[in-house]
PDB file of C-alpha atoms and ligand atoms in Angstrom:
ATOM      1  CA  MET A   1      65.199  89.089 -50.538  1.00 65.00           C
ATOM      2  CA  SER A   2      62.818  86.670 -48.789  1.00 64.00           C
ATOM      3  CA  LEU A   3      62.247  86.423 -44.795  1.00 63.00           C
ATOM      4  CA  ASN A   4      63.214  82.816 -45.080  1.00 70.00           C
ATOM      5  CA  GLN A   5      66.862  83.555 -45.309  1.00 86.00           C
ATOM      6  CA  TYR A   6      67.055  85.430 -42.061  1.00 92.00           C
ATOM      7  CA  LYS A   7      66.711  84.211 -38.418  1.00 93.00           C
ATOM      8  CA  ARG A   8      67.575  87.066 -36.380  1.00 96.00           C
ATOM      9  CA  ILE A   9      66.659  90.485 -37.368  1.00 97.00           C
ATOM     10  CA  VAL A  10      67.402  93.496 -35.403  1.00 98.00           C
ATOM     11  CA  VAL A  11      65.931  97.209 -36.363  1.00 98.00           C
ATOM     12  CA  LEU A  12      67.084 100.275 -35.091  1.00 98.00           C
ATOM     13  CA  THR A  13      64.873 103.464 -35.499  1.00 98.00           C
ATOM     14  CA  GLY A  14      65.546 107.076 -35.187  1.00 98.00           C
ATOM     15  CA  ALA A  15      63.528 110.164 -34.988  1.00 97.00           C
ATOM     16  CA  GLY A  16      62.999 109.996 -38.885  1.00 98.00           C
ATOM     17  CA  VAL A  17      60.622 106.926 -38.568  1.00 98.00           C
ATOM     18  CA  SER A  18      58.097 109.347 -36.620  1.00 97.00           C
ATOM     19  CA  ALA A  19      58.750 112.458 -38.602  1.00 96.00           C
ATOM     20  CA  GLU A  20      55.727 111.793 -40.992  1.00 97.00           C
ATOM     21  CA  SER A  21      53.732 111.361 -37.730  1.00 97.00           C
ATOM     22  CA  GLY A  22      54.436 115.101 -36.860  1.00 94.00           C
ATOM     23  CA  ILE A  23      57.363 114.587 -34.285  1.00 94.00           C
ATOM     24  CA  ASN A  24      60.167 116.836 -34.823  1.00 91.00           C
ATOM     25  CA  THR A  25      63.544 115.261 -35.697  1.00 93.00           C
ATOM     26  CA  PHE A  26      66.632 116.550 -33.851  1.00 93.00           C
ATOM     27  CA  ARG A  27      69.325 117.528 -36.298  1.00 91.00           C
ATOM     28  CA  ASP A  28      67.138 118.192 -39.476  1.00 87.00           C
ATOM     29  CA  LYS A  29      66.527 121.958 -40.653  1.00 85.00           C
ATOM     30  CA  ASN A  30      63.992 123.173 -38.069  1.00 85.00           C
ATOM     31  CA  GLY A  31      65.067 120.197 -35.843  1.00 90.00           C
ATOM     32  CA  LEU A  32      64.945 120.385 -32.122  1.00 91.00           C
ATOM     33  CA  TRP A  33      68.568 121.111 -31.629  1.00 92.00           C
ATOM     34  CA  GLU A  34      68.256 124.363 -33.558  1.00 91.00           C
ATOM     35  CA  LYS A  35      65.679 125.579 -31.014  1.00 90.00           C
ATOM     36  CA  TYR A  36      67.084 124.385 -27.847  1.00 93.00           C
ATOM     37  CA  ARG A  37      70.735 123.904 -26.598  1.00 95.00           C
ATOM     38  CA  LEU A  38      70.984 120.252 -25.775  1.00 93.00           C
ATOM     39  CA  GLU A  39      73.426 120.945 -22.895  1.00 96.00           C
ATOM     40  CA  ASP A  40      70.515 123.024 -21.369  1.00 96.00           C
ATOM     41  CA  VAL A  41      67.778 120.427 -21.739  1.00 96.00           C
ATOM     42  CA  ALA A  42      69.140 117.041 -22.333  1.00 97.00           C
ATOM     43  CA  THR A  43      71.898 116.671 -19.716  1.00 97.00           C
ATOM     44  CA  LEU A  44      71.880 115.921 -15.962  1.00 96.00           C
ATOM     45  CA  ALA A  45      74.021 119.142 -15.427  1.00 97.00           C
ATOM     46  CA  GLY A  46      71.266 121.028 -17.084  1.00 97.00           C
ATOM     47  CA  TYR A  47      68.622 119.713 -15.350  1.00 97.00           C
ATOM     48  CA  LYS A  48      70.292 120.281 -11.886  1.00 96.00           C
ATOM     49  CA  LYS A  49      70.941 124.021 -13.041  1.00 97.00           C
ATOM     50  CA  ASP A  50      67.327 124.627 -14.244  1.00 97.00           C
ATOM     51  CA  PRO A  51      64.983 121.696 -13.604  1.00 96.00           C
ATOM     52  CA  THR A  52      61.893 123.876 -14.621  1.00 97.00           C
ATOM     53  CA  LEU A  53      63.506 124.655 -18.168  1.00 96.00           C
ATOM     54  CA  VAL A  54      63.807 120.990 -18.544  1.00 97.00           C
ATOM     55  CA  HIS A  55      60.407 120.110 -17.345  1.00 97.00           C
ATOM     56  CA  ASP A  56      58.964 122.461 -19.456  1.00 96.00           C
ATOM     57  CA  PHE A  57      60.830 121.048 -22.482  1.00 96.00           C
ATOM     58  CA  TYR A  58      59.613 117.658 -21.875  1.00 97.00           C
ATOM     59  CA  ASN A  59      56.162 118.960 -20.818  1.00 97.00           C
ATOM     60  CA  LYS A  60      55.642 120.591 -24.243  1.00 95.00           C
ATOM     61  CA  ARG A  61      56.667 117.524 -25.835  1.00 94.00           C
ATOM     62  CA  ARG A  62      54.437 115.163 -23.813  1.00 96.00           C
ATOM     63  CA  SER A  63      51.301 117.261 -24.564  1.00 93.00           C
ATOM     64  CA  ASP A  64      52.652 117.090 -28.496  1.00 91.00           C
ATOM     65  CA  PHE A  65      52.797 113.240 -27.972  1.00 88.00           C
ATOM     66  CA  CYS A  66      49.360 112.986 -26.493  1.00 87.00           C
ATOM     67  CA  SER A  67      47.619 115.310 -29.011  1.00 86.00           C
ATOM     68  CA  GLU A  68      45.201 113.221 -31.152  1.00 81.00           C
ATOM     69  CA  ASP A  69      47.000 114.389 -34.512  1.00 90.00           C
ATOM     70  CA  ILE A  70      50.066 112.291 -33.514  1.00 95.00           C
ATOM     71  CA  GLU A  71      49.380 108.818 -34.694  1.00 96.00           C
ATOM     72  CA  PRO A  72      51.658 106.073 -35.912  1.00 98.00           C
ATOM     73  CA  ASN A  73      52.544 105.891 -39.735  1.00 98.00           C
ATOM     74  CA  ALA A  74      52.866 103.379 -42.055  1.00 98.00           C
ATOM     75  CA  ALA A  75      56.644 102.612 -41.459  1.00 98.00           C
ATOM     76  CA  HIS A  76      55.558 101.839 -37.681  1.00 98.00           C
ATOM     77  CA  TYR A  77      52.763  99.509 -38.917  1.00 98.00           C
ATOM     78  CA  ALA A  78      54.855  97.688 -41.268  1.00 98.00           C
ATOM     79  CA  LEU A  79      57.587  97.125 -38.822  1.00 98.00           C
ATOM     80  CA  ALA A  80      54.868  95.696 -36.240  1.00 98.00           C
ATOM     81  CA  GLU A  81      53.663  93.463 -39.259  1.00 97.00           C
ATOM     82  CA  LEU A  82      57.097  92.238 -39.854  1.00 96.00           C
ATOM     83  CA  GLU A  83      57.549  91.365 -36.126  1.00 97.00           C
ATOM     84  CA  LYS A  84      54.143  89.524 -36.176  1.00 96.00           C
ATOM     85  CA  GLU A  85      54.926  87.504 -39.244  1.00 93.00           C
ATOM     86  CA  PHE A  86      58.472  86.741 -38.777  1.00 91.00           C
ATOM     87  CA  ASN A  87      59.282  83.347 -37.225  1.00 86.00           C
ATOM     88  CA  GLY A  88      62.940  84.046 -35.781  1.00 91.00           C
ATOM     89  CA  GLU A  89      63.943  86.330 -33.237  1.00 95.00           C
ATOM     90  CA  PHE A  90      62.972  90.073 -33.668  1.00 96.00           C
ATOM     91  CA  LEU A  91      64.346  92.979 -31.985  1.00 98.00           C
ATOM     92  CA  LEU A  92      63.334  96.538 -32.324  1.00 98.00           C
ATOM     93  CA  VAL A  93      65.645  98.937 -30.805  1.00 98.00           C
ATOM     94  CA  THR A  94      64.356 102.583 -30.900  1.00 98.00           C
ATOM     95  CA  GLN A  95      65.940 105.775 -29.989  1.00 98.00           C
ATOM     96  CA  ASN A  96      62.694 107.615 -29.886  1.00 98.00           C
ATOM     97  CA  ILE A  97      60.867 108.328 -26.674  1.00 98.00           C
ATOM     98  CA  ASP A  98      57.533 108.406 -28.247  1.00 97.00           C
ATOM     99  CA  ASP A  99      55.375 105.125 -28.221  1.00 97.00           C
ATOM    100  CA  LEU A 100      54.217 104.951 -31.716  1.00 97.00           C
ATOM    101  CA  HIS A 101      55.999 101.571 -32.293  1.00 98.00           C
ATOM    102  CA  GLU A 102      53.764 100.168 -29.421  1.00 98.00           C
ATOM    103  CA  GLN A 103      50.657 101.943 -30.684  1.00 97.00           C
ATOM    104  CA  ALA A 104      51.227 100.287 -34.120  1.00 98.00           C
ATOM    105  CA  GLY A 105      51.324  97.015 -32.363  1.00 98.00           C
ATOM    106  CA  SER A 106      55.362  96.297 -31.892  1.00 98.00           C
ATOM    107  CA  LYS A 107      55.974  93.980 -28.952  1.00 98.00           C
ATOM    108  CA  ASN A 108      59.731  93.533 -28.489  1.00 97.00           C
ATOM    109  CA  VAL A 109      60.892  97.007 -28.337  1.00 98.00           C
ATOM    110  CA  ILE A 110      63.592  98.569 -26.386  1.00 98.00           C
ATOM    111  CA  HIS A 111      63.731 102.330 -25.946  1.00 98.00           C
ATOM    112  CA  MET A 112      67.203 102.805 -25.398  1.00 98.00           C
ATOM    113  CA  HIS A 113      66.947 106.609 -24.858  1.00 98.00           C
ATOM    114  CA  GLY A 114      63.935 106.195 -22.510  1.00 98.00           C
ATOM    115  CA  GLU A 115      60.443 107.094 -22.769  1.00 98.00           C
ATOM    116  CA  LEU A 116      58.704 110.368 -22.344  1.00 97.00           C
ATOM    117  CA  LEU A 117      55.134 108.899 -21.121  1.00 96.00           C
ATOM    118  CA  LYS A 118      56.967 107.822 -17.984  1.00 97.00           C
ATOM    119  CA  ALA A 119      58.624 109.079 -15.019  1.00 97.00           C
ATOM    120  CA  ARG A 120      61.390 107.664 -12.833  1.00 96.00           C
ATOM    121  CA  CYS A 121      62.531 107.880  -9.273  1.00 95.00           C
ATOM    122  CA  PRO A 122      66.017 108.945  -8.855  1.00 91.00           C
ATOM    123  CA  ASN A 123      66.804 107.109  -5.932  1.00 91.00           C
ATOM    124  CA  THR A 124      65.415 103.323  -6.575  1.00 93.00           C
ATOM    125  CA  ASN A 125      65.193 104.006 -10.572  1.00 93.00           C
ATOM    126  CA  GLN A 126      61.274 102.681 -10.196  1.00 95.00           C
ATOM    127  CA  VAL A 127      59.525 103.625 -13.494  1.00 96.00           C
ATOM    128  CA  ILE A 128      55.949 104.688 -13.554  1.00 95.00           C
ATOM    129  CA  THR A 129      53.345 105.885 -16.249  1.00 95.00           C
ATOM    130  CA  TRP A 130      53.369 109.844 -16.374  1.00 95.00           C
ATOM    131  CA  MET A 131      50.966 111.382 -18.946  1.00 94.00           C
ATOM    132  CA  ASN A 132      50.709 114.785 -17.407  1.00 94.00           C
ATOM    133  CA  ASP A 133      52.972 117.713 -16.876  1.00 96.00           C
ATOM    134  CA  MET A 134      55.876 117.304 -14.439  1.00 97.00           C
ATOM    135  CA  ASP A 135      57.319 120.009 -12.142  1.00 96.00           C
ATOM    136  CA  ILE A 136      59.680 120.183  -9.381  1.00 95.00           C
ATOM    137  CA  ASN A 137      56.959 119.731  -6.921  1.00 95.00           C
ATOM    138  CA  ASP A 138      55.979 115.959  -8.087  1.00 94.00           C
ATOM    139  CA  LEU A 139      57.843 113.640  -5.749  1.00 93.00           C
ATOM    140  CA  CYS A 140      58.152 110.029  -5.724  1.00 90.00           C
ATOM    141  CA  HIS A 141      56.993 108.257  -2.628  1.00 86.00           C
ATOM    142  CA  CYS A 142      58.287 104.615  -3.662  1.00 87.00           C
ATOM    143  CA  CYS A 143      60.698 104.386  -0.719  1.00 85.00           C
ATOM    144  CA  GLN A 144      61.207 106.374   2.654  1.00 84.00           C
ATOM    145  CA  TYR A 145      63.364 109.121   0.855  1.00 85.00           C
ATOM    146  CA  PRO A 146      60.618 110.946  -1.196  1.00 89.00           C
ATOM    147  CA  SER A 147      62.710 112.846  -3.878  1.00 90.00           C
ATOM    148  CA  ASN A 148      61.839 114.706  -7.249  1.00 94.00           C
ATOM    149  CA  LEU A 149      60.720 112.602  -9.938  1.00 96.00           C
ATOM    150  CA  ARG A 150      62.359 112.908 -13.185  1.00 96.00           C
ATOM    151  CA  PRO A 151      61.602 112.248 -16.899  1.00 97.00           C
ATOM    152  CA  HIS A 152      62.305 108.632 -17.660  1.00 98.00           C
ATOM    153  CA  ILE A 153      64.861 110.078 -20.454  1.00 98.00           C
ATOM    154  CA  VAL A 154      68.536 109.231 -20.974  1.00 98.00           C
ATOM    155  CA  TRP A 155      70.277 112.263 -21.187  1.00 97.00           C
ATOM    156  CA  PHE A 156      73.690 112.996 -22.758  1.00 96.00           C
ATOM    157  CA  GLY A 157      76.370 111.388 -20.625  1.00 96.00           C
ATOM    158  CA  GLU A 158      73.837 108.702 -19.138  1.00 97.00           C
ATOM    159  CA  MET A 159      74.115 105.020 -19.997  1.00 97.00           C
ATOM    160  CA  PRO A 160      71.177 103.805 -22.487  1.00 98.00           C
ATOM    161  CA  LEU A 161      68.787 101.373 -21.405  1.00 98.00           C
ATOM    162  CA  GLY A 162      68.767  97.659 -22.473  1.00 98.00           C
ATOM    163  CA  LEU A 163      72.273  97.614 -23.757  1.00 98.00           C
ATOM    164  CA  ASP A 164      73.119  94.045 -22.630  1.00 98.00           C
ATOM    165  CA  ILE A 165      70.054  92.800 -24.496  1.00 98.00           C
ATOM    166  CA  ILE A 166      70.781  94.839 -27.646  1.00 98.00           C
ATOM    167  CA  TYR A 167      74.443  93.564 -27.884  1.00 98.00           C
ATOM    168  CA  HIS A 168      73.456  89.964 -27.199  1.00 98.00           C
ATOM    169  CA  HIS A 169      70.741  90.281 -30.159  1.00 98.00           C
ATOM    170  CA  LEU A 170      73.411  92.135 -32.512  1.00 98.00           C
ATOM    171  CA  SER A 171      75.981  89.474 -31.625  1.00 98.00           C
ATOM    172  CA  GLN A 172      73.689  87.039 -33.362  1.00 97.00           C
ATOM    173  CA  ALA A 173      71.887  88.830 -36.113  1.00 98.00           C
ATOM    174  CA  ASP A 174      71.815  87.945 -39.586  1.00 96.00           C
ATOM    175  CA  LEU A 175      69.797  91.192 -40.843  1.00 97.00           C
ATOM    176  CA  PHE A 176      70.441  94.775 -39.350  1.00 98.00           C
ATOM    177  CA  ILE A 177      68.082  97.602 -40.439  1.00 98.00           C
ATOM    178  CA  ALA A 178      68.277 101.344 -39.538  1.00 98.00           C
ATOM    179  CA  ILE A 179      65.716 103.599 -40.186  1.00 98.00           C
ATOM    180  CA  GLY A 180      65.612 107.383 -39.952  1.00 98.00           C
ATOM    181  CA  THR A 181      68.611 107.860 -37.921  1.00 98.00           C
ATOM    182  CA  SER A 182      71.448 110.466 -38.864  1.00 96.00           C
ATOM    183  CA  GLY A 183      74.118 108.028 -37.132  1.00 97.00           C
ATOM    184  CA  THR A 184      75.482 110.595 -35.084  1.00 96.00           C
ATOM    185  CA  VAL A 185      74.778 109.381 -31.430  1.00 97.00           C
ATOM    186  CA  TYR A 186      76.683 106.474 -30.012  1.00 97.00           C
ATOM    187  CA  PRO A 187      76.359 103.875 -29.102  1.00 98.00           C
ATOM    188  CA  ALA A 188      73.490 103.554 -31.521  1.00 98.00           C
ATOM    189  CA  ALA A 189      75.729 104.855 -34.337  1.00 98.00           C
ATOM    190  CA  GLY A 190      78.026 101.749 -33.631  1.00 98.00           C
ATOM    191  CA  PHE A 191      75.406  99.023 -33.996  1.00 98.00           C
ATOM    192  CA  VAL A 192      75.662  98.331 -37.707  1.00 98.00           C
ATOM    193  CA  GLU A 193      79.465  97.661 -37.150  1.00 98.00           C
ATOM    194  CA  GLU A 194      78.489  95.257 -34.418  1.00 98.00           C
ATOM    195  CA  ALA A 195      76.112  93.335 -36.528  1.00 98.00           C
ATOM    196  CA  LYS A 196      78.444  93.332 -39.551  1.00 98.00           C
ATOM    197  CA  SER A 197      81.052  91.889 -37.576  1.00 98.00           C
ATOM    198  CA  VAL A 198      79.051  88.822 -37.180  1.00 98.00           C
ATOM    199  CA  GLY A 199      78.277  88.783 -40.748  1.00 97.00           C
ATOM    200  CA  ALA A 200      74.848  90.329 -40.802  1.00 97.00           C
ATOM    201  CA  TYR A 201      73.354  91.942 -44.058  1.00 97.00           C
ATOM    202  CA  SER A 202      72.812  95.561 -43.295  1.00 97.00           C
ATOM    203  CA  ILE A 203      70.342  98.013 -44.784  1.00 97.00           C
ATOM    204  CA  GLU A 204      69.873 101.700 -43.997  1.00 98.00           C
ATOM    205  CA  VAL A 205      66.628 103.518 -44.810  1.00 98.00           C
ATOM    206  CA  ASN A 206      66.844 107.543 -44.501  1.00 98.00           C
ATOM    207  CA  LEU A 207      66.006 110.493 -46.258  1.00 97.00           C
ATOM    208  CA  GLU A 208      69.549 111.292 -46.921  1.00 95.00           C
ATOM    209  CA  GLY A 209      72.870 109.303 -46.435  1.00 91.00           C
ATOM    210  CA  SER A 210      73.524 109.278 -42.931  1.00 94.00           C
ATOM    211  CA  GLU A 211      76.884 109.748 -41.207  1.00 92.00           C
ATOM    212  CA  ILE A 212      77.684 106.010 -40.917  1.00 96.00           C
ATOM    213  CA  GLN A 213      76.018 105.361 -44.376  1.00 97.00           C
ATOM    214  CA  SER A 214      79.398 103.808 -45.713  1.00 97.00           C
ATOM    215  CA  HIS A 215      78.882 100.768 -43.087  1.00 97.00           C
ATOM    216  CA  PHE A 216      75.830  99.811 -44.821  1.00 98.00           C
ATOM    217  CA  ASP A 217      75.336  96.870 -47.584  1.00 97.00           C
ATOM    218  CA  LYS A 218      72.643  98.698 -49.032  1.00 96.00           C
ATOM    219  CA  ILE A 219      70.969 102.168 -48.746  1.00 97.00           C
ATOM    220  CA  GLN A 220      67.675 103.136 -49.568  1.00 97.00           C
ATOM    221  CA  LEU A 221      66.932 106.820 -49.481  1.00 98.00           C
ATOM    222  CA  GLY A 222      63.414 108.350 -49.230  1.00 98.00           C
ATOM    223  CA  LYS A 223      60.734 108.734 -46.722  1.00 98.00           C
ATOM    224  CA  ALA A 224      60.318 106.051 -44.197  1.00 98.00           C
ATOM    225  CA  THR A 225      56.541 105.613 -44.802  1.00 98.00           C
ATOM    226  CA  GLU A 226      57.130 104.740 -48.338  1.00 98.00           C
ATOM    227  CA  ILE A 227      60.443 102.690 -48.102  1.00 98.00           C
ATOM    228  CA  VAL A 228      59.767 100.651 -45.239  1.00 98.00           C
ATOM    229  CA  PRO A 229      56.459  99.131 -46.267  1.00 97.00           C
ATOM    230  CA  ARG A 230      58.032  98.441 -49.413  1.00 96.00           C
ATOM    231  CA  LEU A 231      61.134  96.826 -47.691  1.00 95.00           C
ATOM    232  CA  VAL A 232      58.746  94.613 -45.405  1.00 95.00           C
ATOM    233  CA  SER A 233      56.622  93.573 -48.442  1.00 92.00           C
ATOM    234  CA  ALA A 234      59.907  92.452 -49.908  1.00 90.00           C
ATOM    235  CA  LEU A 235      60.703  90.398 -46.722  1.00 86.00           C
ATOM    236  CA  LEU A 236      57.140  88.992 -46.586  1.00 83.00           C
ATOM    237  CA  PRO A 237      56.487  88.065 -50.171  1.00 66.00           C
ATOM    238  CA  THR A 238      52.759  86.874 -49.331  1.00 66.00           C
ATOM    239  CA  LYS A 239      51.833  90.291 -47.949  1.00 59.00           C
ATOM    240  CA  SER A 240      51.665  93.594 -49.882  1.00 56.00           C
ATOM    241  CA  LEU A 241      51.869  96.380 -47.502  1.00 60.00           C
ATOM    242  CA  ALA A 242      53.298  98.881 -50.206  1.00 59.00           C
TER     243      ALA A 242
HETATM  244  N1  APR B   1      61.913 109.129 -43.679  1.00 90.73           N
HETATM  245  C1  APR B   1      63.072 108.737 -43.195  1.00 90.73           C
HETATM  246  N2  APR B   1      64.174 109.325 -42.661  1.00 90.73           N
HETATM  247  C2  APR B   1      63.856 110.423 -42.258  1.00 90.73           C
HETATM  248  C3  APR B   1      62.577 111.223 -42.472  1.00 90.73           C
HETATM  249  C4  APR B   1      61.645 110.532 -43.158  1.00 90.73           C
HETATM  250  N3  APR B   1      60.365 110.900 -43.272  1.00 90.73           N
HETATM  251  N4  APR B   1      62.593 112.427 -41.901  1.00 90.73           N
HETATM  252  C5  APR B   1      63.880 112.740 -41.509  1.00 90.73           C
HETATM  253  N5  APR B   1      64.593 111.525 -41.713  1.00 90.73           N
HETATM  254  C6  APR B   1      66.114 111.474 -41.345  1.00 90.73           C
HETATM  255  C7  APR B   1      66.944 112.472 -41.480  1.00 90.73           C
HETATM  256  O1  APR B   1      67.531 112.653 -42.918  1.00 90.73           O
HETATM  257  C8  APR B   1      68.135 112.235 -40.204  1.00 90.73           C
HETATM  258  O2  APR B   1      69.065 111.619 -40.977  1.00 90.73           O
HETATM  259  O3  APR B   1      66.141 111.019 -39.843  1.00 90.73           O
HETATM  260  C9  APR B   1      67.286 111.482 -39.219  1.00 90.73           C
HETATM  261  C10 APR B   1      67.022 111.776 -37.927  1.00 90.73           C
HETATM  262  O4  APR B   1      68.108 112.389 -37.480  1.00 90.73           O
HETATM  263  P1  APR B   1      68.380 112.784 -35.756  1.00 90.73           P
HETATM  264  O5  APR B   1      67.339 114.222 -35.668  1.00 90.73           O
HETATM  265  O6  APR B   1      69.696 113.227 -35.529  1.00 90.73           O
HETATM  266  O7  APR B   1      67.520 111.862 -35.053  1.00 90.73           O
HETATM  267  P2  APR B   1      68.263 110.458 -34.342  1.00 90.73           P
HETATM  268  O8  APR B   1      69.384 110.028 -35.236  1.00 90.73           O
HETATM  269  O9  APR B   1      67.119 109.624 -34.036  1.00 90.73           O
HETATM  270  O10 APR B   1      68.980 111.077 -33.064  1.00 90.73           O
HETATM  271  C11 APR B   1      69.705 110.199 -32.163  1.00 90.73           C
HETATM  272  O11 APR B   1      69.898 112.168 -30.641  1.00 90.73           O
HETATM  273  O12 APR B   1      69.678 114.347 -29.607  1.00 90.73           O
HETATM  274  C12 APR B   1      69.436 112.860 -29.390  1.00 90.73           C
HETATM  275  O13 APR B   1      68.518 111.622 -27.989  1.00 90.73           O
HETATM  276  C13 APR B   1      68.169 112.036 -29.179  1.00 90.73           C
HETATM  277  O14 APR B   1      67.686 109.854 -29.653  1.00 90.73           O
HETATM  278  C14 APR B   1      67.875 111.125 -30.216  1.00 90.73           C
HETATM  279  C15 APR B   1      69.416 110.726 -30.762  1.00 90.73           C
END
């Protein structure tokens, strides 16, 4: 498999790509959804009912992300290298709200489920950088209606971000790679079928077979930090990242 045969690559990542950096996944054993009810902390209704609970949930995660122990891993770096060396179109779509892809050097990244280190004005949708704790007293003054800032997170029931661009790239992709995602949350779980419908070759990298594994042409089971550098090296034969 050489990079020369592909012109348009779309990579989708999920929590599994950041797991070895020390960030909890959602649905593995000890995953976040074993400890919290997603209805309470990841829906607009939950936020309206108890904003302090929701802020506390994201404050804890934000301070974890900002700790010095959390760093990009070999999978993040390999994907940044792939983007740098690839001459065609490359889009990295992540469901993750951490910024480890950017820290590793990735440039063309869409955070379809938002970003934890940003806050959003609910009136204007203006997005600002936010590194600290957030609470119900944090108001946005970007327009004449100061209102409560919320985490820049796409909650269940809300529209993911960047879908127009994502579907545009999927409609032209010739290689689609999904890494570290359980394939349980749509629309991301449907991207492989979208790419396959235009003839893209598809690869899944995951610790275990995902819910949607049957849609992929090739499945590589194992840790992202081991498989992704190997995969990128195969795509970039002159480099050895593995
Ligand atoms: N390497 C590769 N894959 C891994 C690793 C690893 N080191 N560790 C875990 N995985 C795999 C798991 O086997 C699992 O299939 O990563 C997947 C993580 O799945 P989820 O926890 O469901 O995460 P994700 O698919 O990103 O979730 C999608 O659900 O709750 C929402 O908004 C949240 O963006 C998230 C969305």
